[in-house]
Short mmCIF file of C-alpha atoms and ligand atoms in Angstrom, two decimals:
data_model
loop_
_atom_site.label_atom_id
_atom_site.label_comp_id
_atom_site.label_asym_id
_atom_site.label_seq_id
_atom_site.Cartn_x
_atom_site.Cartn_y
_atom_site.Cartn_z
CA UNK A 1 -9.70 -26.27 -3.45
CA UNK A 2 -10.11 -25.10 0.16
CA UNK A 3 -13.26 -23.01 -0.48
CA UNK A 4 -14.79 -20.85 -3.15
CA UNK A 5 -15.80 -17.19 -3.20
CA UNK A 6 -17.46 -14.70 -5.49
CA UNK A 7 -14.51 -12.37 -5.01
CA UNK A 8 -11.13 -12.45 -3.29
CA UNK A 9 -9.58 -9.11 -2.40
CA UNK A 10 -5.80 -9.25 -2.16
CA UNK A 11 -4.27 -6.54 0.03
CA UNK A 12 -6.24 -4.92 2.86
CA UNK A 13 -4.76 -1.43 2.93
CA UNK A 14 -6.98 1.57 2.22
CA UNK A 15 -8.23 0.47 -1.19
CA UNK A 16 -8.60 -3.28 -0.63
CA UNK A 17 -10.49 -2.77 2.64
CA UNK A 18 -12.94 -0.52 0.78
CA UNK A 19 -13.36 -3.09 -2.01
CA UNK A 20 -14.00 -5.90 0.50
CA UNK A 21 -16.78 -3.84 2.10
CA UNK A 22 -18.45 -2.76 -1.14
CA UNK A 23 -18.40 -6.30 -2.52
CA UNK A 24 -19.78 -7.82 0.68
CA UNK A 25 -22.45 -5.11 0.89
CA UNK A 26 -23.71 -6.27 -2.52
CA UNK A 27 -24.15 -9.76 -1.20
CA UNK A 28 -20.99 -11.29 -2.67
CA UNK A 29 -19.15 -14.04 -0.77
CA UNK A 30 -15.87 -12.25 -0.10
CA UNK A 31 -12.47 -13.30 1.18
CA UNK A 32 -9.98 -10.50 1.94
CA UNK A 33 -6.35 -11.49 2.38
CA UNK A 34 -3.60 -9.34 3.95
CA UNK A 35 0.03 -10.50 4.10
CA UNK A 36 0.82 -8.56 7.33
CA UNK A 37 -1.31 -7.51 10.32
CA UNK A 38 -4.30 -5.32 9.51
CA UNK A 39 -3.14 -1.74 10.17
CA UNK A 40 0.58 -2.52 9.65
CA UNK A 41 2.85 0.32 8.60
CA UNK A 42 4.83 -1.17 5.69
CA UNK A 43 2.54 0.04 2.91
CA UNK A 44 0.98 3.35 1.94
CA UNK A 45 -2.34 3.78 3.80
CA UNK A 46 -1.15 4.45 7.29
CA UNK A 47 -1.09 7.12 10.00
CA UNK A 48 -3.93 9.56 10.45
CA UNK A 49 -3.81 12.04 7.58
CA UNK A 50 -4.04 12.10 3.80
CA UNK A 51 -5.07 15.17 1.82
CA UNK A 52 -8.51 15.07 0.22
CA UNK A 53 -9.29 17.85 -2.26
CA UNK A 54 -11.31 18.81 -5.31
CA UNK A 55 -8.41 20.85 -6.64
CA UNK A 56 -6.94 18.71 -9.44
CA UNK A 57 -5.34 19.22 -12.83
CA UNK A 58 -8.10 17.69 -15.01
CA UNK A 59 -11.90 17.96 -14.83
CA UNK A 60 -12.14 14.13 -14.80
CA UNK A 61 -10.21 14.09 -11.52
CA UNK A 62 -12.30 16.90 -10.05
CA UNK A 63 -15.49 14.95 -10.86
CA UNK A 64 -13.96 11.80 -9.41
CA UNK A 65 -12.96 13.71 -6.28
CA UNK A 66 -16.58 14.91 -5.86
CA UNK A 67 -17.65 11.26 -5.95
CA UNK A 68 -14.88 10.39 -3.49
CA UNK A 69 -16.20 12.90 -0.95
CA UNK A 70 -19.68 11.40 -1.36
CA UNK A 71 -18.33 7.85 -0.97
CA UNK A 72 -16.56 8.76 2.28
CA UNK A 73 -19.75 10.38 3.57
CA UNK A 74 -21.55 7.07 2.91
CA UNK A 75 -18.90 5.25 4.95
CA UNK A 76 -19.20 7.77 7.76
CA UNK A 77 -22.97 7.32 7.79
CA UNK A 78 -22.72 3.51 7.71
CA UNK A 79 -20.00 3.26 10.36
CA UNK A 80 -20.75 6.21 12.63
CA UNK A 81 -17.05 7.15 12.41
CA UNK A 82 -15.67 10.50 11.27
CA UNK A 83 -13.09 9.96 8.52
CA UNK A 84 -13.00 13.46 7.01
CA UNK A 85 -11.95 16.70 8.67
CA UNK A 86 -12.62 19.73 6.49
CA UNK A 87 -9.91 22.36 6.81
CA UNK A 88 -9.98 24.06 3.41
CA UNK A 89 -7.09 23.60 1.01
CA UNK A 90 -4.48 26.00 -0.29
CA UNK A 91 -2.49 25.43 -3.50
CA UNK A 92 0.50 27.76 -3.58
CA UNK A 93 2.47 28.60 -6.72
CA UNK A 94 5.73 30.51 -6.22
CA UNK A 95 6.66 32.94 -9.03
CA UNK A 96 8.89 30.40 -10.84
CA UNK A 97 6.40 27.49 -10.53
CA UNK A 98 5.33 25.39 -13.51
CA UNK A 99 1.86 26.18 -14.94
CA UNK A 100 0.12 23.57 -12.80
CA UNK A 101 -1.96 25.99 -10.72
CA UNK A 102 -3.64 27.30 -13.91
CA UNK A 103 -4.63 23.73 -14.77
CA UNK A 104 -6.18 23.32 -11.32
CA UNK A 105 -8.21 26.51 -11.76
CA UNK A 106 -9.33 25.56 -15.27
CA UNK A 107 -10.33 22.05 -14.20
CA UNK A 108 -12.29 23.25 -11.17
CA UNK A 109 -14.05 25.91 -13.25
CA UNK A 110 -15.01 23.28 -15.84
CA UNK A 111 -16.36 21.07 -13.06
CA UNK A 112 -18.34 23.90 -11.43
CA UNK A 113 -16.27 24.01 -8.23
CA UNK A 114 -15.93 27.31 -6.36
CA UNK A 115 -12.50 28.52 -5.30
CA UNK A 116 -10.69 31.79 -4.58
CA UNK A 117 -7.65 33.15 -6.42
CA UNK A 118 -5.36 34.92 -3.93
CA UNK A 119 -2.39 37.17 -4.56
CA UNK A 120 0.60 37.46 -2.22
CA UNK A 121 -1.00 40.23 -0.14
CA UNK A 122 -4.28 38.27 0.28
CA UNK A 123 -2.31 35.19 1.31
CA UNK A 124 -0.25 37.12 3.87
CA UNK A 125 -3.42 38.65 5.32
CA UNK A 126 -5.31 35.37 5.64
CA UNK A 127 -2.41 33.15 6.73
CA UNK A 128 0.36 35.20 8.35
CA UNK A 129 2.11 31.89 9.14
CA UNK A 130 3.45 31.93 5.53
CA UNK A 131 6.52 33.91 4.30
CA UNK A 132 5.95 34.16 0.56
CA UNK A 133 7.90 35.84 -2.21
CA UNK A 134 6.13 38.64 -4.08
CA UNK A 135 4.35 37.06 -7.06
CA UNK A 136 3.32 33.91 -5.19
CA UNK A 137 -0.28 33.02 -6.05
CA UNK A 138 -2.73 30.83 -4.21
CA UNK A 139 -5.96 28.94 -4.84
CA UNK A 140 -8.16 28.33 -1.83
CA UNK A 141 -10.85 25.65 -2.06
CA UNK A 142 -13.05 25.38 0.98
CA UNK A 143 -14.12 21.71 0.73
CA UNK A 144 -10.60 20.23 1.06
CA UNK A 145 -9.27 18.60 4.19
CA UNK A 146 -7.99 15.43 5.74
CA UNK A 147 -9.03 11.81 5.15
CA UNK A 148 -7.90 9.71 8.10
CA UNK A 149 -6.68 6.20 7.18
CA UNK A 150 -6.47 5.14 10.83
CA UNK A 151 -10.26 5.58 10.97
CA UNK A 152 -11.26 4.90 7.35
CA UNK A 153 -9.50 1.55 6.98
CA UNK A 154 -10.84 0.19 10.26
CA UNK A 155 -14.35 1.38 9.35
CA UNK A 156 -14.20 -0.39 5.97
CA UNK A 157 -12.89 -3.59 7.57
CA UNK A 158 -15.55 -3.56 10.29
CA UNK A 159 -18.31 -2.92 7.74
CA UNK A 160 -16.93 -5.66 5.46
CA UNK A 161 -17.05 -8.20 8.29
CA UNK A 162 -20.50 -7.03 9.33
CA UNK A 163 -21.65 -7.90 5.79
CA UNK A 164 -20.12 -11.37 5.99
CA UNK A 165 -16.68 -10.88 4.43
CA UNK A 166 -13.92 -13.09 5.81
CA UNK A 167 -10.77 -11.00 6.33
CA UNK A 168 -7.58 -12.90 7.08
CA UNK A 169 -4.27 -11.38 8.21
CA UNK A 170 -0.66 -12.61 8.01
CA UNK A 171 -1.46 -14.59 4.88
CA UNK A 172 0.41 -13.85 1.68
CA UNK A 173 -1.14 -14.53 -1.71
CA UNK A 174 1.54 -16.17 -3.82
CA UNK A 175 -0.31 -16.54 -7.13
CA UNK A 176 -3.48 -15.91 -9.05
CA UNK A 177 -4.04 -18.74 -11.55
CA UNK A 178 -6.27 -18.27 -14.58
CA UNK A 179 -7.26 -21.22 -16.73
CA UNK A 180 -10.03 -20.95 -19.33
CA UNK A 181 -11.84 -18.27 -17.37
CA UNK A 182 -11.58 -20.12 -14.03
CA UNK A 183 -9.67 -18.25 -11.35
CA UNK A 184 -7.86 -19.61 -8.31
CA UNK A 185 -5.91 -17.78 -5.63
CA UNK A 186 -3.05 -19.50 -3.82
CA UNK A 187 -1.60 -18.52 -0.46
CA UNK A 188 1.80 -19.13 1.14
CA UNK A 189 0.27 -21.44 3.76
CA UNK A 190 -0.94 -23.84 1.05
CA UNK A 191 -4.47 -22.48 0.60
CA UNK A 192 -6.05 -22.63 -2.86
CA UNK A 193 -9.37 -20.87 -3.35
CA UNK A 194 -11.64 -20.79 -6.37
CA UNK A 195 -13.10 -17.38 -7.06
CA UNK A 196 -15.27 -15.60 -9.57
CA UNK A 197 -13.06 -12.52 -9.38
CA UNK A 198 -9.78 -11.37 -7.84
CA UNK A 199 -9.17 -7.77 -6.81
CA UNK A 200 -5.50 -6.84 -6.69
CA UNK A 201 -5.05 -3.88 -4.29
CA UNK A 202 -1.39 -4.52 -3.49
CA UNK A 203 0.18 -1.14 -4.33
CA UNK A 204 3.99 -1.57 -3.99
CA UNK A 205 3.63 -5.37 -4.31
CA UNK A 206 1.33 -5.25 -7.36
CA UNK A 207 3.78 -6.70 -9.85
CA UNK A 208 4.48 -9.79 -7.71
CA UNK A 209 1.01 -10.94 -8.80
CA UNK A 210 0.58 -9.20 -12.16
CA UNK A 211 3.99 -10.24 -13.52
CA UNK A 212 3.22 -13.95 -13.59
CA UNK A 213 -0.18 -13.17 -15.19
CA UNK A 214 1.71 -11.56 -18.09
CA UNK A 215 0.84 -7.95 -17.31
CA UNK A 216 3.55 -6.32 -15.16
CA UNK A 217 3.10 -2.54 -14.88
CA UNK A 218 5.98 -0.04 -15.24
CA UNK A 219 5.80 1.01 -11.59
CA UNK A 220 8.40 2.82 -9.56
CA UNK A 221 8.44 2.45 -5.78
CA UNK A 222 10.08 5.23 -3.78
CA UNK A 223 10.70 5.51 -0.07
CA UNK A 224 9.12 8.75 1.14
CA UNK A 225 8.82 10.29 4.57
CA UNK A 226 6.58 12.59 6.53
CA UNK A 227 7.50 14.65 9.58
CA UNK A 228 5.37 15.88 12.46
CA UNK A 229 6.66 19.07 14.05
CA UNK A 230 5.94 20.50 17.49
CA UNK A 231 5.89 24.27 16.92
CA UNK A 232 6.20 26.76 19.79
CA UNK A 233 2.83 28.30 18.77
CA UNK A 234 0.81 25.15 18.16
CA UNK A 235 -2.47 27.12 18.07
CA UNK A 236 -1.37 28.84 14.83
CA UNK A 237 -1.51 25.45 13.08
CA UNK A 238 -4.90 24.26 14.32
CA UNK A 239 -7.58 23.51 11.70
CA UNK A 240 -9.66 26.67 11.43
CA UNK A 241 -6.52 28.79 11.38
CA UNK A 242 -4.42 26.69 9.01
CA UNK A 243 -5.60 24.59 6.03
CA UNK A 244 -4.01 21.64 4.24
CA UNK A 245 -1.62 22.97 1.61
CA UNK A 246 0.37 21.99 -1.48
CA UNK A 247 3.40 23.92 -2.68
CA UNK A 248 3.41 23.65 -6.47
CA UNK A 249 7.08 24.53 -6.86
CA UNK A 250 10.10 22.44 -7.75
CA UNK A 251 10.46 20.56 -5.49
CA UNK A 252 6.87 20.23 -4.34
CA UNK A 253 5.95 20.04 -0.64
CA UNK A 254 2.64 19.50 1.12
CA UNK A 255 1.34 19.67 4.64
CA UNK A 256 -1.44 19.45 7.19
CA UNK A 257 -2.62 21.39 10.21
CA UNK A 258 -2.40 19.68 13.60
CA UNK A 259 -4.65 16.64 13.61
CA UNK A 260 -5.48 14.26 16.47
CA UNK A 261 -3.02 16.10 18.69
CA UNK A 262 -0.05 15.85 16.34
CA UNK A 263 1.55 18.13 13.81
CA UNK A 264 1.67 20.15 11.70
CA UNK A 265 2.80 17.36 9.35
CA UNK A 266 4.93 18.10 6.28
CA UNK A 267 6.34 16.03 3.41
CA UNK A 268 8.00 16.43 0.04
CA UNK A 269 6.23 14.98 -2.98
CA UNK A 270 8.52 12.42 -4.64
CA UNK A 271 11.47 13.35 -2.47
CA UNK A 272 12.68 9.82 -1.85
CA UNK A 273 14.93 7.29 -3.48
CA UNK A 274 13.78 4.30 -5.47
CA UNK A 275 13.42 1.10 -3.48
CA UNK A 276 11.41 -2.12 -3.44
CA UNK A 277 8.43 -3.08 -1.30
CA UNK A 278 10.39 -5.70 0.64
CA UNK A 279 13.92 -4.27 0.34
CA UNK A 280 13.19 -0.80 1.78
CA UNK A 281 14.55 0.46 5.10
CA UNK A 282 12.49 2.23 7.74
CA UNK A 283 15.31 4.58 8.77
CA UNK A 284 14.48 8.25 8.00
CA UNK A 285 16.79 9.96 5.50
CA UNK A 286 18.44 13.04 7.11
CA UNK A 287 18.91 14.79 3.72
CA UNK A 288 15.17 14.51 3.02
CA UNK A 289 14.39 15.98 6.44
CA UNK A 290 16.92 18.77 5.81
CA UNK A 291 15.08 19.67 2.57
CA UNK A 292 11.74 19.84 4.40
CA UNK A 293 13.23 21.91 7.24
CA UNK A 294 14.96 24.20 4.73
CA UNK A 295 11.63 24.80 3.00
CA UNK A 296 9.94 25.56 6.31
CA UNK A 297 12.74 27.88 7.40
CA UNK A 298 12.22 29.88 4.19
CA UNK A 299 8.41 29.85 4.00
CA UNK A 300 6.72 28.57 7.15
CA UNK A 301 9.22 29.17 9.96
CA UNK A 302 6.71 28.98 12.81
CA UNK A 303 6.01 25.33 11.99
CA UNK A 304 9.54 24.28 12.95
CA UNK A 305 10.13 22.55 16.25
CA UNK A 306 11.03 19.12 17.59
CA UNK A 307 10.42 16.64 14.78
CA UNK A 308 9.32 13.02 14.43
CA UNK A 309 9.73 11.40 11.03
CA UNK A 310 8.37 8.17 9.58
CA UNK A 311 8.88 6.53 6.21
CA UNK A 312 6.22 5.35 3.76
CA UNK A 313 6.10 3.95 0.20
CA UNK A 314 5.00 5.75 -2.95
CA UNK A 315 4.08 3.48 -5.89
CA UNK A 316 4.17 5.58 -9.03
CA UNK A 317 2.91 5.08 -12.57
CA UNK A 318 4.95 7.04 -15.15
CA UNK A 319 2.08 9.52 -15.77
CA UNK A 320 0.92 9.47 -12.14
CA UNK A 321 -2.57 8.46 -13.27
CA UNK A 322 -4.32 5.62 -11.47
CA UNK A 323 -4.86 2.10 -12.64
CA UNK A 324 -8.46 0.96 -12.32
CA UNK A 325 -9.07 -1.79 -14.80
CA UNK A 326 -9.60 -5.48 -15.52
CA UNK A 327 -6.59 -7.32 -16.96
CA UNK A 328 -7.08 -8.04 -20.67
CA UNK A 329 -5.34 -11.41 -20.15
CA UNK A 330 -7.67 -12.32 -17.28
CA UNK A 331 -10.83 -10.14 -17.14
CA UNK A 332 -11.79 -11.61 -13.76
CA UNK A 333 -8.77 -9.87 -12.25
CA UNK A 334 -9.48 -6.24 -11.32
CA UNK A 335 -6.55 -3.99 -10.41
CA UNK A 336 -6.44 -0.71 -8.51
CA UNK A 337 -3.38 1.41 -8.03
CA UNK A 338 -3.48 4.82 -6.34
CA UNK A 339 -0.27 6.17 -7.95
CA UNK A 340 0.73 7.83 -4.66
CA UNK A 341 -2.28 10.16 -4.51
CA UNK A 342 -5.04 7.60 -4.20
CA UNK A 343 -6.02 7.48 -0.54
CA UNK A 344 -8.61 10.24 -0.90
CA UNK A 345 -10.34 8.04 -3.51
CA UNK A 346 -10.20 4.77 -1.51
CA UNK A 347 -13.89 4.73 -0.53
CA UNK A 348 -14.88 5.41 -4.15
CA UNK A 349 -12.37 2.92 -5.57
CA UNK A 350 -13.95 0.29 -3.35
CA UNK A 351 -17.26 0.87 -5.12
CA UNK A 352 -15.72 1.00 -8.59
CA UNK A 353 -13.70 -2.16 -7.91
CA UNK A 354 -16.86 -3.96 -6.85
CA UNK A 355 -18.36 -2.97 -10.22
CA UNK A 356 -15.28 -4.22 -12.09
CA UNK A 357 -15.02 -7.46 -10.15
CA UNK A 358 -18.68 -8.34 -10.57
CA UNK A 359 -18.87 -7.31 -14.25
CA UNK A 360 -15.37 -8.27 -15.50
CA UNK A 361 -15.55 -5.17 -17.67
CA UNK A 362 -13.96 -1.75 -17.20
CA UNK A 363 -15.42 -0.05 -20.25
CA UNK A 364 -18.10 1.78 -18.24
CA UNK A 365 -15.82 2.76 -15.34
CA UNK A 366 -15.22 6.50 -14.82
CA UNK A 367 -11.96 7.57 -16.44
CA UNK A 368 -11.92 4.25 -18.34
CA UNK A 369 -9.22 5.27 -20.86
CA UNK A 370 -7.32 7.41 -18.38
CA UNK A 371 -6.96 4.59 -15.86
CA UNK A 372 -6.58 1.72 -18.30
CA UNK A 373 -3.74 -0.73 -17.73
CA UNK A 374 -3.15 -0.62 -21.50
CA UNK A 375 -2.79 3.15 -21.92
CA UNK A 376 0.32 4.30 -23.77
CA UNK A 377 2.08 5.57 -20.63
CA UNK A 378 2.00 2.04 -19.24
CA UNK A 379 2.98 0.30 -22.42
CA UNK A 380 5.71 2.72 -23.64
CA UNK A 381 8.61 3.18 -21.23
CA UNK A 382 8.04 6.71 -19.95
CA UNK A 383 10.19 7.80 -17.02
CA UNK A 384 9.44 11.45 -16.20
CA UNK A 385 7.31 11.51 -13.07
CA UNK A 386 4.95 14.38 -12.43
CA UNK A 387 3.48 15.83 -9.25
CA UNK A 388 -0.25 15.54 -8.59
C1 LIG B 25 3.97 9.66 2.51
C2 LIG B 25 2.73 9.49 1.70
C3 LIG B 25 1.86 10.56 1.57
C4 LIG B 25 0.70 10.43 0.80
N1 LIG B 25 -0.17 11.47 0.77
C5 LIG B 25 -1.37 11.30 0.15
C6 LIG B 25 -2.35 12.32 0.25
O1 LIG B 25 -2.12 13.37 0.90
N2 LIG B 25 -3.55 12.11 -0.34
C7 LIG B 25 -3.83 10.95 -1.02
O2 LIG B 25 -4.93 10.83 -1.53
N3 LIG B 25 -2.91 9.96 -1.12
C8 LIG B 25 -1.70 10.11 -0.55
N4 LIG B 25 -0.77 9.12 -0.61
C9 LIG B 25 -1.03 7.93 -1.44
C10 LIG B 25 -1.96 6.98 -0.77
O3 LIG B 25 -1.65 6.85 0.60
C11 LIG B 25 -1.91 5.64 -1.52
O4 LIG B 25 -2.18 5.84 -2.89
C12 LIG B 25 -2.95 4.68 -0.97
O5 LIG B 25 -2.91 4.66 0.44
C13 LIG B 25 -2.68 3.28 -1.52
O6 LIG B 25 -3.58 2.39 -0.91
P1 LIG B 25 -3.45 0.83 -1.18
O7 LIG B 25 -4.50 0.18 -0.37
O8 LIG B 25 -3.37 0.59 -2.62
O9 LIG B 25 -1.98 0.48 -0.65
P2 LIG B 25 -1.49 -0.11 0.78
O10 LIG B 25 -2.10 0.64 1.88
O11 LIG B 25 0.00 -0.19 0.72
O12 LIG B 25 -2.12 -1.53 0.78
C14 LIG B 25 -1.66 -2.58 -0.02
C15 LIG B 25 -1.77 -3.80 0.85
O13 LIG B 25 -1.59 -4.97 0.08
C16 LIG B 25 -0.94 -5.93 0.90
N5 LIG B 25 -0.39 -6.95 0.01
C17 LIG B 25 0.47 -6.73 -1.00
N6 LIG B 25 0.75 -7.89 -1.64
C18 LIG B 25 0.05 -8.85 -1.00
C19 LIG B 25 -0.06 -10.24 -1.18
N7 LIG B 25 0.60 -10.86 -2.16
N8 LIG B 25 -0.86 -10.96 -0.36
C20 LIG B 25 -1.54 -10.32 0.64
N9 LIG B 25 -1.46 -9.00 0.86
C21 LIG B 25 -0.68 -8.26 0.05
C22 LIG B 25 0.09 -5.07 1.61
O14 LIG B 25 0.65 -5.72 2.73
C23 LIG B 25 -0.70 -3.84 1.94
O15 LIG B 25 -1.34 -3.95 3.20
C24 LIG B 25 0.42 9.21 0.13
C25 LIG B 25 1.29 8.13 0.27
C26 LIG B 25 2.42 8.25 1.05
C27 LIG B 25 3.34 7.07 1.19
#
């Protein structure tokens, strides 16, 4: 054995970086291992904007999102960096939309969160940027905004190191070995480390490590893309005049105001083709862009302008719920998977993963059944993916 640790965090994207910090802050001896450079753009937690919102389809998620806001505020206080930009958030349901917006309203009401119901005339008055069909309804929730991975990940990594964590880049973990409760983590360069706990925060690569442990998850990886536009009237898309938004139609789109001098940014939710973490291409798909531009032409024409597109990976569970659990086969192995809507929760997941890794027990974790790696959606072969 090269060395031994209380916890080894595998994958230093948004979630793993948070876990490394929270573990180190509790005094654990922590090794964090990332297969590429820190801040690389092959995974999910990259660029400078992810939506953060309280507006969710179940009260459990709304409560979790409250905790996520609080967890990011702790990181901002500890690091001195600003991760969150509050813009307000607008959920839009066109007349033919599924019932989802009602679920959002019901869940927020149950969780005591204030929001406004808006009809088409209210929406047109408040945000004349939109062209909406009569019968379109909106929910506006003032606390929503942007969580910035380019700031949040670096803050977590800096804080982790300041608390003594060793973070290594360009080192791939090839196996987690479990033998009679003893755990070891092996790396491609021949390292073998004993550890009290392993945190798997590998998103699209999760099954490379869980498969050999006997617990592969039914994940689907899709290649998605986001596009930054340069509109003629950029001021109309500044925060203050334009919130983050989600279009709850079929297909579903989402977008951001301008942020850090770029945007507005727009994407389609689950608009991409299935791929693999290592087999994907980085070349934008022109049909995907055409769908986004077609949507904007119909509903947000002023956002159109010269475009820059980049690709990104979604890693989806069949029910789109997270995984936050210890493996039954190896309770020292804690797993987190953001199911392609998890960045907003990264700071909170870090804390919850520290609990799991140090306790080897997920029974007291929030959403324990919902996020279990043994829930029916992960054991039966379900294939219909849903938007969150
Ligand atoms: C286009 C797009 C838009 C999104 N929009 C939102 C949004 O608006 N709001 C929101 O909350 N979420 C959103 N998400 C989802 C969110 O970004 C992800 O759920 C979250 O970032 C996942 O974080 P992660 O740390 O698990 O994954 P990643 O950031 O991909 O990190 C996993 C890391 O593990 C490393 N790794 C994997 N295997 C190994 C190994 N064997 N050894 C060493 N290292 C390894 C990888 O290299 C990678 O760095 C979006 C995702 C995409 C792609």
